[in-house]
Structures are given as structure tokens and as C-alpha cells.
CSV table of C-alpha atoms in Angstrom, one decimal:
chain,number,residue,atom,x,y,z
G,1445,MET,CA,-19.1,-2.3,27.2
G,1446,THR,CA,-20.9,-4.6,29.9
G,1447,SER,CA,-20.4,-4.2,33.6
G,1448,GLU,CA,-17.6,-6.7,33.3
G,1449,ASN,CA,-15.9,-4.2,30.8
G,1450,GLN,CA,-16.1,-6.9,28.0
G,1451,PHE,CA,-16.5,-5.2,24.6
G,1452,GLU,CA,-19.9,-5.8,23.2
G,1453,PRO,CA,-19.8,-5.4,19.6
G,1454,GLU,CA,-22.8,-3.9,17.4
G,1455,ILE,CA,-23.2,-6.4,14.5
G,1456,ILE,CA,-25.7,-5.8,11.7
G,1457,ALA,CA,-26.8,-9.0,9.9
G,1458,PHE,CA,-28.5,-8.2,6.5
G,1459,SER,CA,-30.5,-11.3,6.1
G,1460,CYS,CA,-32.4,-12.8,3.1
G,1461,HIS,CA,-36.3,-13.4,3.8
G,1462,TYR,CA,-36.3,-16.7,2.4
G,1463,CYS,CA,-33.4,-18.2,4.3
G,1464,ALA,CA,-31.3,-16.4,6.8
G,1465,TYR,CA,-34.2,-14.5,8.3
G,1466,ALA,CA,-36.2,-17.7,8.4
G,1467,ALA,CA,-33.2,-19.5,9.9
G,1468,ALA,CA,-32.9,-16.9,12.5
G,1469,ASP,CA,-36.4,-17.3,13.2
G,1470,LEU,CA,-36.2,-21.1,13.5
G,1471,ALA,CA,-33.1,-20.5,16.0
G,1472,GLY,CA,-35.7,-18.6,18.2
G,1473,ILE,CA,-38.3,-21.2,17.9
G,1474,MET,CA,-35.7,-24.0,18.7
G,1475,ARG,CA,-34.7,-21.9,21.7
G,1476,LEU,CA,-31.1,-21.6,20.7
G,1477,GLN,CA,-28.9,-19.1,22.4
G,1478,TYR,CA,-26.9,-16.8,20.4
G,1479,PRO,CA,-25.4,-13.4,21.4
G,1480,THR,CA,-27.6,-10.5,21.3
G,1481,ASN,CA,-25.2,-8.2,19.4
G,1482,ILE,CA,-26.6,-9.2,16.3
G,1483,LYS,CA,-29.1,-6.5,14.8
G,1484,LEU,CA,-31.2,-8.2,11.9
G,1485,ILE,CA,-32.2,-6.5,8.8
G,1486,LYS,CA,-34.6,-8.3,6.6
G,1487,LEU,CA,-34.1,-8.2,2.8
G,1488,PRO,CA,-36.3,-9.6,0.1
G,1489,CYS,CA,-33.1,-11.3,-1.1
G,1490,SER,CA,-29.5,-10.9,-0.1
G,1491,GLY,CA,-28.9,-9.7,-3.8
G,1492,THR,CA,-30.6,-6.5,-2.9
G,1493,VAL,CA,-27.9,-5.5,-0.3
G,1494,ASP,CA,-25.8,-2.7,-1.9
G,1495,ILE,CA,-22.2,-1.7,-1.0
G,1496,LEU,CA,-23.5,1.7,0.2
G,1497,HIS,CA,-25.9,-0.2,2.8
G,1498,ILE,CA,-22.7,-1.8,4.2
G,1499,LEU,CA,-20.7,1.4,4.2
G,1500,ASN,CA,-23.5,3.2,5.9
G,1501,ALA,CA,-23.7,0.7,8.6
G,1502,PHE,CA,-20.0,1.3,9.3
G,1503,GLU,CA,-20.2,4.8,9.1
G,1504,GLN,CA,-23.1,5.0,11.7
G,1505,GLY,CA,-20.8,3.0,14.1
G,1506,ALA,CA,-21.2,-0.7,13.3
G,1507,ASP,CA,-18.3,-2.9,14.5
G,1508,GLY,CA,-19.2,-5.7,12.0
G,1509,VAL,CA,-21.5,-6.6,9.2
G,1510,PHE,CA,-22.6,-9.8,7.7
G,1511,VAL,CA,-24.9,-10.7,4.9
G,1512,ALA,CA,-26.5,-14.0,4.9
G,1513,GLY,CA,-28.0,-15.4,1.9
G,1514,CYS,CA,-29.4,-18.8,0.4
G,1515,LEU,CA,-27.2,-21.8,-0.2
G,1516,ARG,CA,-25.2,-21.6,-3.4
G,1517,GLY,CA,-27.8,-22.5,-6.2
G,1518,GLY,CA,-30.8,-22.1,-3.8
G,1519,CYS,CA,-31.5,-18.4,-4.4
G,1520,HIS,CA,-35.2,-17.7,-4.6
G,1521,PHE,CA,-34.2,-15.1,-7.4
G,1522,VAL,CA,-31.5,-17.5,-9.0
G,1523,GLU,CA,-28.5,-15.1,-8.7
G,1524,GLY,CA,-29.1,-12.9,-5.8
G,1525,ASN,CA,-26.6,-14.7,-3.4
G,1526,ASN,CA,-23.9,-14.6,-6.0
G,1527,ARG,CA,-24.3,-10.9,-6.9
G,1528,ALA,CA,-24.3,-10.2,-3.1
G,1529,GLU,CA,-21.1,-12.1,-2.9
G,1530,ARG,CA,-19.2,-10.1,-5.6
G,1531,ARG,CA,-20.4,-6.9,-3.8
G,1532,ILE,CA,-19.1,-8.2,-0.5
G,1533,GLU,CA,-15.8,-9.0,-2.3
G,1534,ARG,CA,-15.6,-5.2,-3.3
G,1535,ALA,CA,-16.8,-3.7,0.0
G,1536,LYS,CA,-14.2,-5.9,1.7
G,1537,ASP,CA,-11.6,-4.3,-0.5
G,1538,ILE,CA,-12.9,-0.8,0.2
G,1539,LEU,CA,-12.8,-1.6,4.1
G,1540,ASP,CA,-9.3,-2.7,3.8
G,1541,LYS,CA,-8.2,0.5,1.9
G,1542,VAL,CA,-9.9,3.0,4.2
G,1543,GLY,CA,-8.3,1.1,7.4
G,1544,LEU,CA,-11.3,-0.7,8.9
G,1545,GLY,CA,-10.0,-4.1,7.6
G,1546,LYS,CA,-12.0,-6.7,5.6
G,1547,ASP,CA,-12.4,-9.0,8.5
G,1548,ARG,CA,-15.3,-6.9,9.9
G,1549,LEU,CA,-17.4,-8.0,6.9
G,1550,GLU,CA,-18.4,-11.5,6.1
G,1551,MET,CA,-21.0,-13.3,3.6
G,1552,PHE,CA,-22.7,-16.6,4.8
G,1553,PHE,CA,-24.7,-19.0,3.0
G,1554,MET,CA,-27.5,-21.1,4.8
G,1555,SER,CA,-30.9,-22.4,4.3
G,1556,SER,CA,-34.2,-21.8,6.2
G,1557,SER,CA,-34.0,-25.0,8.0
G,1558,GLU,CA,-30.4,-24.2,9.4
G,1559,GLY,CA,-31.6,-22.6,12.7
G,1560,PRO,CA,-28.5,-24.0,14.4
G,1561,ARG,CA,-26.1,-22.6,11.7
G,1562,PHE,CA,-27.6,-19.2,12.1
G,1563,ALA,CA,-26.9,-19.2,15.8
G,1564,GLU,CA,-23.4,-20.5,15.0
G,1565,VAL,CA,-22.8,-17.9,12.4
G,1566,ALA,CA,-23.9,-15.2,15.0
G,1567,ARG,CA,-21.5,-16.5,17.7
G,1568,GLU,CA,-18.7,-16.8,15.1
G,1569,MET,CA,-19.0,-13.2,14.0
G,1570,THR,CA,-19.3,-12.0,17.6
G,1571,ASP,CA,-16.2,-13.6,18.7
G,1572,ARG,CA,-14.4,-12.4,15.6
G,1573,ILE,CA,-15.5,-8.8,16.4
G,1574,ARG,CA,-14.7,-9.1,19.7
G,1575,LYS,CA,-11.0,-10.0,19.0
G,1576,LEU,CA,-10.8,-7.2,16.5
G,1577,GLY,CA,-12.0,-4.6,19.1
G,1578,PRO,CA,-14.3,-1.7,18.6
G,1579,SER,CA,-14.5,0.0,15.0
G,1580,PRO,CA,-12.0,2.8,14.8
G,1581,ILE,CA,-14.6,5.0,13.9
G,1582,ARG,CA,-16.9,4.5,16.8
G,1583,GLY,CA,-17.8,7.7,18.4
G,1584,VAL,CA,-16.0,9.8,15.8
J,396,MET,CA,-20.5,5.7,-24.8
J,397,ILE,CA,-17.3,6.8,-23.1
J,398,VAL,CA,-16.0,4.0,-20.8
J,399,ALA,CA,-14.0,4.9,-17.7
J,400,LYS,CA,-12.6,3.2,-14.6
J,401,GLN,CA,-12.4,4.4,-11.1
J,402,LYS,CA,-8.9,5.3,-9.7
J,403,ASP,CA,-7.7,3.6,-6.7
J,404,LEU,CA,-9.0,4.7,-3.6
J,405,GLU,CA,-5.5,5.4,-2.3
J,406,VAL,CA,-4.7,7.6,-5.4
J,407,ILE,CA,-7.9,9.6,-4.9
J,408,VAL,CA,-7.1,10.1,-1.1
J,409,GLY,CA,-3.7,11.3,-2.2
J,410,MET,CA,-5.3,13.7,-4.6
J,411,LEU,CA,-7.7,15.2,-2.0
J,412,GLN,CA,-4.9,16.0,0.4
J,413,GLY,CA,-5.0,19.6,1.5
J,414,TYR,CA,-8.7,20.1,0.6
J,415,GLU,CA,-11.3,20.3,3.6
J,416,ARG,CA,-14.7,20.8,1.6
J,417,ILE,CA,-15.1,18.6,-1.4
J,418,LEU,CA,-17.9,18.1,-3.9
J,419,VAL,CA,-18.2,14.6,-5.3
J,420,LEU,CA,-19.6,15.2,-8.5
J,421,GLY,CA,-21.1,12.2,-10.6
J,422,CYS,CA,-22.2,12.1,-14.1
J,423,GLY,CA,-25.5,10.5,-15.1
J,424,THR,CA,-24.7,9.5,-18.5
J,425,CYS,CA,-21.8,7.4,-19.9
J,426,THR,CA,-19.9,6.7,-16.5
J,427,ALA,CA,-23.2,6.0,-14.9
J,428,ILE,CA,-23.9,3.2,-17.4
J,429,CYS,CA,-20.4,1.8,-17.1
J,430,LEU,CA,-20.9,1.9,-13.2
J,431,THR,CA,-18.0,4.0,-12.5
J,432,GLY,CA,-19.6,7.5,-12.2
J,433,GLY,CA,-23.2,7.6,-11.6
J,434,ASP,CA,-25.2,8.5,-8.4
J,435,ARG,CA,-24.6,5.1,-6.7
J,436,GLU,CA,-20.9,5.3,-7.3
J,437,VAL,CA,-20.9,9.0,-5.8
J,438,GLY,CA,-22.5,7.4,-2.8
J,439,ILE,CA,-19.9,4.7,-2.5
J,440,LEU,CA,-17.0,6.7,-2.9
J,441,ALA,CA,-18.1,9.6,-0.8
J,442,SER,CA,-19.0,6.9,2.0
J,443,SER,CA,-15.5,5.4,1.7
J,444,LEU,CA,-13.6,8.7,1.8
J,445,ARG,CA,-15.8,9.6,4.9
J,446,LEU,CA,-14.8,6.3,6.6
J,447,ALA,CA,-11.0,6.9,5.5
J,448,ASP,CA,-11.2,10.3,7.0
J,449,LYS,CA,-12.9,9.1,10.3
J,450,VAL,CA,-10.1,6.3,10.7
J,451,SER,CA,-7.6,8.9,10.3
J,452,GLY,CA,-9.2,11.4,12.7
J,453,LYS,CA,-10.3,14.0,10.1
J,454,ASN,CA,-13.5,15.6,9.6
J,455,ARG,CA,-13.9,17.0,6.2
J,456,LEU,CA,-17.0,18.0,4.3
J,457,LEU,CA,-17.9,15.7,1.6
J,458,LYS,CA,-20.9,16.8,-0.4
J,459,GLU,CA,-22.5,14.5,-3.0
J,460,HIS,CA,-24.3,15.4,-6.3
J,461,THR,CA,-24.8,13.9,-9.7
J,462,VAL,CA,-25.7,16.0,-12.7
J,463,GLU,CA,-27.3,14.4,-15.8
J,464,ARG,CA,-24.2,15.3,-18.0
J,465,GLN,CA,-21.0,16.9,-17.0
J,466,CYS,CA,-19.8,17.7,-20.4
J,467,GLU,CA,-22.6,20.5,-21.0
J,468,TRP,CA,-22.5,23.7,-19.2
J,469,GLU,CA,-26.3,23.9,-19.0
J,470,PHE,CA,-26.4,20.8,-16.8
J,471,LEU,CA,-23.6,22.4,-14.4
J,472,ASP,CA,-25.8,25.3,-13.5
J,473,GLU,CA,-27.6,23.4,-10.8
J,474,ILE,CA,-24.4,23.1,-8.7
J,475,ASN,CA,-23.8,26.8,-8.8
J,476,ASP,CA,-24.6,27.1,-5.1
J,477,GLN,CA,-22.6,23.9,-4.0
J,478,VAL,CA,-19.6,25.1,-5.8
J,479,LYS,CA,-19.4,28.1,-3.5
J,480,GLU,CA,-19.2,26.0,-0.6
J,481,VAL,CA,-16.4,23.8,-1.5
J,482,ASP,CA,-12.7,24.1,-2.2
J,483,ALA,CA,-12.3,21.1,-4.7
J,484,ILE,CA,-14.6,19.1,-6.9
J,485,LEU,CA,-14.0,15.5,-7.5
J,486,SER,CA,-15.4,14.6,-10.7
J,487,LEU,CA,-16.7,11.0,-11.5
J,488,GLY,CA,-17.1,12.0,-15.1
J,489,CYS,CA,-14.8,11.3,-18.1
J,490,GLY,CA,-11.9,13.6,-19.1
J,491,VAL,CA,-14.4,15.8,-21.1
J,492,GLY,CA,-16.5,16.2,-18.0
J,493,VAL,CA,-13.7,17.2,-15.9
J,494,GLN,CA,-12.4,19.8,-18.4
J,495,ALA,CA,-16.0,21.1,-18.9
J,496,ILE,CA,-16.6,21.8,-15.1
J,497,SER,CA,-13.0,23.3,-14.9
J,498,GLU,CA,-13.8,25.6,-17.7
J,499,ARG,CA,-17.2,26.5,-16.3
J,500,PHE,CA,-15.8,27.1,-12.8
J,501,PRO,CA,-12.2,28.1,-13.1
J,502,ASP,CA,-11.5,29.2,-9.6
J,503,ILE,CA,-12.1,25.8,-8.3
J,504,PRO,CA,-9.6,22.9,-8.7
J,505,VAL,CA,-11.5,19.9,-10.6
J,506,LEU,CA,-9.9,16.6,-9.8
J,507,PRO,CA,-10.5,13.2,-12.0
J,508,GLY,CA,-11.7,10.5,-9.9
J,509,LEU,CA,-11.8,8.4,-13.0
J,510,ASP,CA,-9.4,7.2,-15.8
J,511,THR,CA,-11.0,7.6,-19.1
J,512,LEU,CA,-10.5,4.6,-21.3
J,513,PHE,CA,-12.2,4.7,-24.7
J,514,MET,CA,-15.3,4.8,-26.6
J,515,GLY,CA,-17.2,1.3,-26.5
J,516,MET,CA,-20.2,-0.8,-25.5
J,517,PRO,CA,-21.2,-3.3,-23.0
J,518,GLN,CA,-20.6,-6.8,-24.3
J,519,GLU,CA,-21.8,-8.9,-21.4
J,520,GLU,CA,-22.3,-8.2,-17.6
J,521,SER,CA,-19.5,-6.0,-16.4
J,522,VAL,CA,-17.4,-6.2,-19.5
J,523,TRP,CA,-17.1,-3.0,-21.8
J,524,VAL,CA,-15.3,-3.4,-25.4
J,525,GLU,CA,-13.8,-0.5,-27.3
J,526,ARG,CA,-15.5,0.1,-30.7
J,527,CYS,CA,-14.6,3.4,-32.1
J,528,SER,CA,-11.4,5.4,-32.2
J,529,GLY,CA,-12.9,8.6,-33.4
J,530,CYS,CA,-10.6,8.8,-36.4
J,531,GLY,CA,-12.7,11.1,-38.2
J,532,ASN,CA,-12.7,9.0,-41.4
J,533,CYS,CA,-15.1,6.1,-41.1
J,534,ILE,CA,-14.8,3.2,-43.4
J,535,LEU,CA,-17.3,1.0,-41.5
J,536,ASP,CA,-19.4,0.8,-44.8
J,537,LYS,CA,-16.4,-1.2,-46.5
J,538,THR,CA,-15.8,-3.2,-43.5
J,539,ALA,CA,-19.1,-4.9,-42.6
J,540,GLY,CA,-19.5,-2.6,-39.5
J,541,ILE,CA,-16.3,-3.8,-38.0
J,542,CYS,CA,-13.7,-1.1,-37.4
J,543,PRO,CA,-10.1,-2.2,-38.2
J,544,VAL,CA,-8.7,1.2,-36.9
J,545,THR,CA,-10.0,0.2,-33.5
J,546,ARG,CA,-10.5,-3.7,-33.3
J,547,CYS,CA,-7.2,-4.7,-35.2
J,548,THR,CA,-4.3,-4.7,-32.8
J,549,LYS,CA,-2.1,-3.1,-35.4
J,550,GLY,CA,-4.8,-0.7,-36.9
J,551,LEU,CA,-4.5,-2.1,-40.5
J,552,LEU,CA,-6.5,-0.6,-43.1
J,553,ASN,CA,-5.7,-3.7,-45.4
J,554,GLY,CA,-5.8,-6.9,-43.7
J,555,PRO,CA,-5.6,-9.5,-42.4
J,556,CYS,CA,-1.8,-9.6,-41.8
J,557,GLY,CA,0.4,-12.6,-41.6
J,558,GLY,CA,-0.2,-12.8,-37.9
J,559,THR,CA,-3.8,-13.9,-38.0
J,560,ASN,CA,-4.1,-17.4,-36.5
J,561,ASN,CA,-7.5,-19.2,-36.4
J,562,GLY,CA,-9.2,-16.0,-36.0
J,563,LYS,CA,-7.0,-14.8,-33.2
J,564,CYS,CA,-4.3,-12.0,-33.3
J,565,GLU,CA,-0.7,-12.8,-33.0
J,566,VAL,CA,-0.2,-9.8,-30.7
J,567,ASP,CA,-2.8,-11.0,-28.2
J,568,PRO,CA,-4.1,-14.5,-28.6
J,569,GLU,CA,-7.0,-13.5,-26.5
J,570,LYS,CA,-8.2,-11.0,-29.1
J,571,ASP,CA,-10.1,-11.7,-32.2
J,572,CYS,CA,-8.5,-10.8,-35.5
J,573,ALA,CA,-10.6,-7.8,-36.7
J,574,TRP,CA,-10.1,-8.8,-40.4
J,575,THR,CA,-11.1,-12.3,-40.0
J,576,LEU,CA,-14.2,-11.0,-38.3
J,577,ILE,CA,-14.5,-8.6,-41.3
J,578,TYR,CA,-14.0,-11.5,-43.9
J,579,GLN,CA,-16.6,-13.7,-42.2
J,580,ARG,CA,-19.2,-10.9,-41.9
J,581,LEU,CA,-18.9,-9.6,-45.6
J,582,GLU,CA,-19.1,-13.5,-46.7
J,583,LYS,CA,-22.4,-13.8,-44.5
J,584,GLN,CA,-23.6,-10.6,-46.3
J,585,GLY,CA,-22.4,-11.8,-49.8
J,586,LYS,CA,-20.3,-8.6,-50.2
J,587,LEU,CA,-16.9,-10.4,-50.3
J,588,GLU,CA,-16.1,-8.0,-53.4
J,589,LEU,CA,-15.5,-5.3,-50.8
J,590,PHE,CA,-12.7,-7.3,-49.4
J,591,ASP,CA,-10.6,-6.8,-52.4
J,592,GLU,CA,-10.9,-3.2,-52.3
J,593,TYR,CA,-7.6,-1.4,-51.5
J,594,HIS,CA,-7.8,1.2,-48.7
J,595,PRO,CA,-5.2,3.9,-49.0
J,596,PRO,CA,-3.0,5.1,-46.1
J,597,ARG,CA,-5.2,6.8,-43.6
J,598,ASN,CA,-5.6,10.6,-43.3
J,599,PHE,CA,-4.3,11.4,-40.1
J,600,GLN,CA,-5.3,15.1,-40.5
J,601,ALA,CA,-9.0,14.1,-40.7
J,602,VAL,CA,-9.2,15.0,-37.1
J,603,VAL,CA,-6.6,17.8,-36.1
J,604,ARG,CA,-6.1,17.8,-32.4
J,605,PRO,CA,-7.7,19.3,-30.5
J,606,GLY,CA,-10.6,18.4,-32.6
J,607,ARG,CA,-13.4,21.0,-33.3
J,608,PHE,CA,-16.6,20.5,-35.1
J,609,THR,CA,-19.3,23.2,-36.4
J,610,ILE,CA,-22.5,22.5,-38.1
J,611,LYS,CA,-22.9,24.6,-41.2
């Protein structure tokens, strides 16, 4: 919480080295403002993200998680982003069943040249998680 | 291999009510291969259960372990110590695994986390298909390696029936007619004479339940 008592969510962003991570880098180079709630974790490909990584993030108190991979058809490893998308679907189902809600998790697709898009996604996720409130397991 | 699917999380949560210390036990053989009961699935299930517990304000002990094979007691020795610390074991093995653990540790309730489906093989990514019913009376030598007992919806030993329709089954048009497949493969192998052979009614006593096999 900030001094104004506004909830500041912790959001983990699993980002593909070839696109989203580079897009985040570009956003920085372009001096674009986006919320500091996003904690980036670089992956060699979004397809390497496992459901377990996502669940562990929530177990450790993350309020939201997003995975950002290459544009459809543009994966450096051909199928990685599609695989990640399928895993996200399953992880969302698990989050719903355990009572956290699927909206705390999202998958985004972007290219490395989309710095503004990364900043927009960061703002969108931060707004969404702010509305949802803190994770019910935070501090448990 | 044995193919099994994971029970719904709600069902598993319901099954675990009343237990405070639980060992989620995976099997590194068949169910690991069909992505429902190996090390990774143990981690995902245990993590899901921990999240569900935290959301509902519980604080249970959830231990995780995977043995190479649940259906052989030798492989269960490595959990001797862990079993002493828990009041239930949630098995992610097939029905055989659950029973083998239960026989090995009769004082501890062993709960099935999976529904065991059939003996089969992977056909494509994420798809497994049944191939053997374990009928105890194999006739694959006569049917070009295609089991009519398992793959014919009606289990006919002399087919095809009148319901074959352009290679599909009348019971389920999504399924291939096993006897059409048998005909086509026998034709390819130049052994169509086998198709004329009459198969007497199946000997249902070949495997009396429960089955038992002793090497002599």
C-alpha cells in the first residue's frame, strides 16, 4: 500500500527473450512510463513457462501474473507461444477452482518492436489487479 | 501403458477433507507418460491444493514425492519414512498403484487422485487411445495386429457387422470400424484368407477375475 493507501499489486511478468522482454527494453529506451508493479522474469521462450511457475508465483504472494510471448505465428521456436497459451488456459482453470479467480492471470502476444504495447499491457494488468484487490493468500 | 486422467480438483479437495498431513505421491511410469501422475503433475496438484488451502484459511502439510513405479513394493520402500509423518496418501498412480500402496501401508488411507481409463498408446500430442482389453486370449495374429475385442465398439470376433459405414462405426461415426481396418491391413499384407477364418465365441474364462499369473 502507498502512503495514499492505494493498493499496489505485485505482478509477475514472464517475458519471452525474443519479444516481450525486448519490447520492455524498448519501452525503457523510448522513456515510456508504465507502472512499477511489474516484475519481469526473462524466459528463453514463452513456451518454457510451466503451470508450476505460475502457481508458485501465486503461492509466494503475487497478486497477478502475465505471460508475454511472440505474436501468433512469430515464435522463434515455432510453437512455443501456442504451447504457453494452452498452459495458461489450464492454469486459469486451476486458479478458478482454488478460489483465486482466473482474471489474475493473462497471456499477451507482442513483437519486440512494440514497446508502447508492453507499456499498455503493464498498465492494463495493473489496473485490472487493482480492481480485483490483493490476492486472498497474501500474507497467509 | 496404463492411461489415466486426473480427477476434478473439487473431487480431490472433497476426498482430502479431514486429513491434515498429506503425501501427494506420483508414479514415474505410465501415468507420468500420459501427463497425469508424474513429478510435474504432483507439483502442480500439490501447489493447487496449497493455494486452495490458503484461500480457505487452512494450513495443512502437503508433502510431494514421486516413485519410479507405485505398483511394485520395492519402489515404495523409499517412502517408508514419509508415510510415518502423514495421515493420508493421495496417489497419482493407476488403480493398481493405489492398491499396491494400500497393501504395503495398510494403516494409512490411500486415496485415488486419478481415474484409470485403459491400456493404450499415445496417438498424437495429448491424445491416447485404447489398444488392449487384457482379455487373456490374444488373436492379433489372425487380425493383422488390430484387436477387434478392444477396437470394435461391439467387440465382435467375426466382423464387420452390418453397421460398418465407409470405414466408420454405426455406434459412433467418429470411430473407425475395426473390422474394416483389419480387412484393409490383411489385404495389404496379402493374407486375406485369414479374414475367412471363423472365430468361435470368446473364452471369457481365460482370465478369471481377479487375475493371477505365475511363471512356471
